[in-house]
Amino acid sequence: MEMTLNLFPLGWQHYLLGGLFIGAGVALLFVFTGLVGGMSSVFSSTWSYVVRRPYFQQARYTDSRLWRLVYAAGLVLGALLWWLALGDGTPGSTSVPVWQLVVGGFLVGYGARLGNGCTSGHGICGLGSLQWPSLVAVLTFMATAFITANLVARWLP
């Protein structure tokens, strides 16, 4: 019980409910449209509006960018509604310096491109459809995250 309080000082129930909503959302997207709701492809397809380089002008990005933008907007609006309904009214904050957030964002983006997808695509959709490459990708993501978190906690203030 004490370990649960240490890991989840604000409770675990909202994590479970959020996970159920995310799982239901990607399942419904796939069942009704046959589309996989990964976020790294949302990023690339959105760039196809403004970047004319051949990579971003591939049909897989230009043909799917509208529904992906709607999907991303739904995620943002869903998070806002969740926060308004269940939050304590104060915005979240972090003590992580901005430079670390920027470097981390670039590394995550690079890893998503390198891994041909992100944690939402591989972790939720790929594992949900029992794809072996997604299992390997998720295990790699998690191992890298554990190692990085421990290194940062040890060497950075």
PDB file of C-alpha atoms in Angstrom:
ATOM      1  CA  MET A   1       0.000   0.000   0.000  1.00  0.00           C
ATOM      2  CA  GLU A   2       2.812   2.427   0.850  1.00  0.00           C
ATOM      3  CA  MET A   3       4.500   1.717  -2.492  1.00  0.00           C
ATOM      4  CA  THR A   4       1.245   2.652  -4.255  1.00  0.00           C
ATOM      5  CA  LEU A   5       1.151   5.930  -2.310  1.00  0.00           C
ATOM      6  CA  ASN A   6       4.774   6.653  -3.226  1.00  0.00           C
ATOM      7  CA  LEU A   7       4.290   5.885  -6.931  1.00  0.00           C
ATOM      8  CA  PHE A   8       0.861   7.498  -7.190  1.00  0.00           C
ATOM      9  CA  PRO A   9       0.554  10.176  -4.494  1.00  0.00           C
ATOM     10  CA  LEU A  10      -2.594  11.595  -6.151  1.00  0.00           C
ATOM     11  CA  GLY A  11      -4.185   8.157  -6.632  1.00  0.00           C
ATOM     12  CA  TRP A  12      -4.195   5.711  -9.525  1.00  0.00           C
ATOM     13  CA  GLN A  13      -7.838   5.781 -10.526  1.00  0.00           C
ATOM     14  CA  HIS A  14      -7.565   8.716 -12.934  1.00  0.00           C
ATOM     15  CA  TYR A  15      -4.683   6.965 -14.731  1.00  0.00           C
ATOM     16  CA  LEU A  16      -6.833   3.870 -15.181  1.00  0.00           C
ATOM     17  CA  LEU A  17      -9.789   5.897 -16.431  1.00  0.00           C
ATOM     18  CA  GLY A  18      -7.569   7.885 -18.807  1.00  0.00           C
ATOM     19  CA  GLY A  19      -6.037   4.682 -20.168  1.00  0.00           C
ATOM     20  CA  LEU A  20      -9.475   3.193 -20.744  1.00  0.00           C
ATOM     21  CA  PHE A  21     -10.557   6.313 -22.651  1.00  0.00           C
ATOM     22  CA  ILE A  22      -7.403   6.293 -24.785  1.00  0.00           C
ATOM     23  CA  GLY A  23      -7.765   2.583 -25.523  1.00  0.00           C
ATOM     24  CA  ALA A  24     -11.429   2.981 -26.402  1.00  0.00           C
ATOM     25  CA  GLY A  25     -10.644   5.955 -28.640  1.00  0.00           C
ATOM     26  CA  VAL A  26      -7.981   4.223 -30.716  1.00  0.00           C
ATOM     27  CA  ALA A  27     -10.066   1.042 -30.857  1.00  0.00           C
ATOM     28  CA  LEU A  28     -13.082   2.966 -32.164  1.00  0.00           C
ATOM     29  CA  LEU A  29     -10.907   4.815 -34.689  1.00  0.00           C
ATOM     30  CA  PHE A  30      -9.605   1.495 -36.009  1.00  0.00           C
ATOM     31  CA  VAL A  31     -12.945  -0.333 -35.954  1.00  0.00           C
ATOM     32  CA  PHE A  32     -14.866   2.421 -37.747  1.00  0.00           C
ATOM     33  CA  THR A  33     -12.164   3.619 -40.176  1.00  0.00           C
ATOM     34  CA  GLY A  34      -9.360   1.036 -40.267  1.00  0.00           C
ATOM     35  CA  LEU A  35      -6.926   3.846 -39.363  1.00  0.00           C
ATOM     36  CA  VAL A  36      -4.153   3.639 -36.769  1.00  0.00           C
ATOM     37  CA  GLY A  37      -3.991   6.618 -34.417  1.00  0.00           C
ATOM     38  CA  GLY A  38      -0.275   7.188 -33.910  1.00  0.00           C
ATOM     39  CA  MET A  39       0.844  10.726 -33.125  1.00  0.00           C
ATOM     40  CA  SER A  40       4.207  10.809 -34.932  1.00  0.00           C
ATOM     41  CA  SER A  41       2.394  10.547 -38.264  1.00  0.00           C
ATOM     42  CA  VAL A  42       0.138  13.427 -37.159  1.00  0.00           C
ATOM     43  CA  PHE A  43       3.269  15.516 -36.734  1.00  0.00           C
ATOM     44  CA  SER A  44       4.663  14.587 -40.159  1.00  0.00           C
ATOM     45  CA  SER A  45       1.354  15.009 -41.964  1.00  0.00           C
ATOM     46  CA  THR A  46       0.858  18.441 -40.410  1.00  0.00           C
ATOM     47  CA  TRP A  47       4.284  19.545 -41.645  1.00  0.00           C
ATOM     48  CA  SER A  48       3.184  18.538 -45.151  1.00  0.00           C
ATOM     49  CA  TYR A  49       1.085  21.724 -45.236  1.00  0.00           C
ATOM     50  CA  VAL A  50       4.131  24.001 -44.973  1.00  0.00           C
ATOM     51  CA  VAL A  51       7.264  22.022 -45.879  1.00  0.00           C
ATOM     52  CA  ARG A  52       7.610  21.165 -49.567  1.00  0.00           C
ATOM     53  CA  ARG A  53      10.448  18.654 -49.161  1.00  0.00           C
ATOM     54  CA  PRO A  54       9.692  15.307 -50.837  1.00  0.00           C
ATOM     55  CA  TYR A  55       9.580  13.405 -47.536  1.00  0.00           C
ATOM     56  CA  PHE A  56       6.656  15.468 -46.243  1.00  0.00           C
ATOM     57  CA  GLN A  57       4.862  15.436 -49.611  1.00  0.00           C
ATOM     58  CA  GLN A  58       4.441  11.654 -49.677  1.00  0.00           C
ATOM     59  CA  ALA A  59       0.874  10.537 -50.327  1.00  0.00           C
ATOM     60  CA  ARG A  60       0.715   8.798 -46.937  1.00  0.00           C
ATOM     61  CA  TYR A  61       1.031  12.236 -45.295  1.00  0.00           C
ATOM     62  CA  THR A  62      -0.819  14.516 -47.707  1.00  0.00           C
ATOM     63  CA  ASP A  63      -3.779  12.156 -48.128  1.00  0.00           C
ATOM     64  CA  SER A  64      -4.305  11.718 -44.397  1.00  0.00           C
ATOM     65  CA  ARG A  65      -3.483  15.106 -42.929  1.00  0.00           C
ATOM     66  CA  LEU A  66      -7.054  16.353 -42.466  1.00  0.00           C
ATOM     67  CA  TRP A  67      -8.298  13.440 -40.368  1.00  0.00           C
ATOM     68  CA  ARG A  68      -5.009  13.438 -38.434  1.00  0.00           C
ATOM     69  CA  LEU A  69      -5.433  17.125 -37.543  1.00  0.00           C
ATOM     70  CA  VAL A  70      -8.984  16.445 -36.383  1.00  0.00           C
ATOM     71  CA  TYR A  71      -7.674  13.485 -34.360  1.00  0.00           C
ATOM     72  CA  ALA A  72      -4.968  15.630 -32.720  1.00  0.00           C
ATOM     73  CA  ALA A  73      -7.456  18.416 -31.987  1.00  0.00           C
ATOM     74  CA  GLY A  74      -9.732  15.842 -30.351  1.00  0.00           C
ATOM     75  CA  LEU A  75      -6.874  14.699 -28.109  1.00  0.00           C
ATOM     76  CA  VAL A  76      -6.114  18.265 -27.055  1.00  0.00           C
ATOM     77  CA  LEU A  77      -9.787  19.088 -26.464  1.00  0.00           C
ATOM     78  CA  GLY A  78     -10.271  15.819 -24.590  1.00  0.00           C
ATOM     79  CA  ALA A  79      -7.362  16.655 -22.290  1.00  0.00           C
ATOM     80  CA  LEU A  80      -8.791  20.135 -21.722  1.00  0.00           C
ATOM     81  CA  LEU A  81     -12.223  18.722 -20.873  1.00  0.00           C
ATOM     82  CA  TRP A  82     -10.625  16.164 -18.550  1.00  0.00           C
ATOM     83  CA  TRP A  83      -8.700  18.925 -16.783  1.00  0.00           C
ATOM     84  CA  LEU A  84     -11.775  21.165 -16.505  1.00  0.00           C
ATOM     85  CA  ALA A  85     -13.969  18.333 -15.217  1.00  0.00           C
ATOM     86  CA  LEU A  86     -11.550  16.528 -12.915  1.00  0.00           C
ATOM     87  CA  GLY A  87      -8.637  18.901 -12.383  1.00  0.00           C
ATOM     88  CA  ASP A  88      -8.148  21.085  -9.351  1.00  0.00           C
ATOM     89  CA  GLY A  89      -8.347  24.291 -11.398  1.00  0.00           C
ATOM     90  CA  THR A  90      -4.634  25.048 -11.410  1.00  0.00           C
ATOM     91  CA  PRO A  91      -2.495  24.447 -14.474  1.00  0.00           C
ATOM     92  CA  GLY A  92       0.252  21.873 -14.196  1.00  0.00           C
ATOM     93  CA  SER A  93       3.837  22.987 -13.957  1.00  0.00           C
ATOM     94  CA  THR A  94       7.275  21.476 -13.928  1.00  0.00           C
ATOM     95  CA  SER A  95      10.621  22.346 -12.441  1.00  0.00           C
ATOM     96  CA  VAL A  96      12.407  20.914 -15.480  1.00  0.00           C
ATOM     97  CA  PRO A  97      14.441  23.633 -17.236  1.00  0.00           C
ATOM     98  CA  VAL A  98      13.226  24.662 -20.678  1.00  0.00           C
ATOM     99  CA  TRP A  99      16.480  23.577 -22.356  1.00  0.00           C
ATOM    100  CA  GLN A 100      15.982  20.029 -21.060  1.00  0.00           C
ATOM    101  CA  LEU A 101      12.412  19.965 -22.378  1.00  0.00           C
ATOM    102  CA  VAL A 102      13.598  21.165 -25.800  1.00  0.00           C
ATOM    103  CA  VAL A 103      16.465  18.648 -25.983  1.00  0.00           C
ATOM    104  CA  GLY A 104      14.148  15.877 -24.799  1.00  0.00           C
ATOM    105  CA  GLY A 105      11.552  16.833 -27.394  1.00  0.00           C
ATOM    106  CA  PHE A 106      14.085  16.672 -30.211  1.00  0.00           C
ATOM    107  CA  LEU A 107      15.400  13.312 -29.004  1.00  0.00           C
ATOM    108  CA  VAL A 108      11.890  11.877 -28.735  1.00  0.00           C
ATOM    109  CA  GLY A 109      11.019  13.179 -32.199  1.00  0.00           C
ATOM    110  CA  TYR A 110      14.176  11.683 -33.660  1.00  0.00           C
ATOM    111  CA  GLY A 111      13.478   8.380 -31.914  1.00  0.00           C
ATOM    112  CA  ALA A 112       9.926   8.304 -33.257  1.00  0.00           C
ATOM    113  CA  ARG A 113      11.206   8.795 -36.803  1.00  0.00           C
ATOM    114  CA  LEU A 114      13.961   6.214 -36.265  1.00  0.00           C
ATOM    115  CA  GLY A 115      11.523   3.714 -34.736  1.00  0.00           C
ATOM    116  CA  ASN A 116       8.924   4.277 -37.471  1.00  0.00           C
ATOM    117  CA  GLY A 117       6.372   5.364 -34.908  1.00  0.00           C
ATOM    118  CA  CYS A 118       5.865   6.566 -31.371  1.00  0.00           C
ATOM    119  CA  THR A 119       4.547   5.143 -28.131  1.00  0.00           C
ATOM    120  CA  SER A 120       0.941   5.827 -29.075  1.00  0.00           C
ATOM    121  CA  GLY A 121       1.300   4.078 -32.424  1.00  0.00           C
ATOM    122  CA  HIS A 122       3.388   1.133 -31.250  1.00  0.00           C
ATOM    123  CA  GLY A 123       2.369   0.979 -27.587  1.00  0.00           C
ATOM    124  CA  ILE A 124      -1.362   1.351 -27.931  1.00  0.00           C
ATOM    125  CA  CYS A 125      -2.232   0.420 -31.504  1.00  0.00           C
ATOM    126  CA  GLY A 126       0.623  -1.956 -32.329  1.00  0.00           C
ATOM    127  CA  LEU A 127       0.481  -3.957 -29.117  1.00  0.00           C
ATOM    128  CA  GLY A 128      -3.305  -3.941 -29.265  1.00  0.00           C
ATOM    129  CA  SER A 129      -3.139  -5.681 -32.640  1.00  0.00           C
ATOM    130  CA  LEU A 130      -0.414  -8.083 -31.445  1.00  0.00           C
ATOM    131  CA  GLN A 131       2.337  -6.863 -33.786  1.00  0.00           C
ATOM    132  CA  TRP A 132       5.778  -8.262 -32.914  1.00  0.00           C
ATOM    133  CA  PRO A 133       7.733  -5.208 -34.198  1.00  0.00           C
ATOM    134  CA  SER A 134       5.658  -2.985 -31.919  1.00  0.00           C
ATOM    135  CA  LEU A 135       6.547  -5.120 -28.900  1.00  0.00           C
ATOM    136  CA  VAL A 136      10.248  -4.741 -29.742  1.00  0.00           C
ATOM    137  CA  ALA A 137       9.780  -0.989 -30.234  1.00  0.00           C
ATOM    138  CA  VAL A 138       7.938  -0.530 -26.912  1.00  0.00           C
ATOM    139  CA  LEU A 139      10.538  -2.543 -25.000  1.00  0.00           C
ATOM    140  CA  THR A 140      13.242  -0.372 -26.597  1.00  0.00           C
ATOM    141  CA  PHE A 141      11.343   2.830 -25.744  1.00  0.00           C
ATOM    142  CA  MET A 142      10.870   1.761 -22.144  1.00  0.00           C
ATOM    143  CA  ALA A 143      14.452   0.578 -21.606  1.00  0.00           C
ATOM    144  CA  THR A 144      15.753   3.844 -23.054  1.00  0.00           C
ATOM    145  CA  ALA A 145      13.375   5.847 -20.858  1.00  0.00           C
ATOM    146  CA  PHE A 146      14.421   3.999 -17.687  1.00  0.00           C
ATOM    147  CA  ILE A 147      18.112   4.441 -18.432  1.00  0.00           C
ATOM    148  CA  THR A 148      17.711   8.107 -19.379  1.00  0.00           C
ATOM    149  CA  ALA A 149      15.603   8.929 -16.321  1.00  0.00           C
ATOM    150  CA  ASN A 150      18.172   7.334 -14.030  1.00  0.00           C
ATOM    151  CA  LEU A 151      21.089   9.100 -15.713  1.00  0.00           C
ATOM    152  CA  VAL A 152      19.341  12.457 -15.578  1.00  0.00           C
ATOM    153  CA  ALA A 153      18.366  11.955 -11.920  1.00  0.00           C
ATOM    154  CA  ARG A 154      21.959  11.068 -11.050  1.00  0.00           C
ATOM    155  CA  TRP A 155      23.834  13.797 -12.966  1.00  0.00           C
ATOM    156  CA  LEU A 156      21.510  16.766 -13.400  1.00  0.00           C
ATOM    157  CA  PRO A 157      20.051  18.855 -10.574  1.00  0.00           C
TER     158      PRO A 157
END
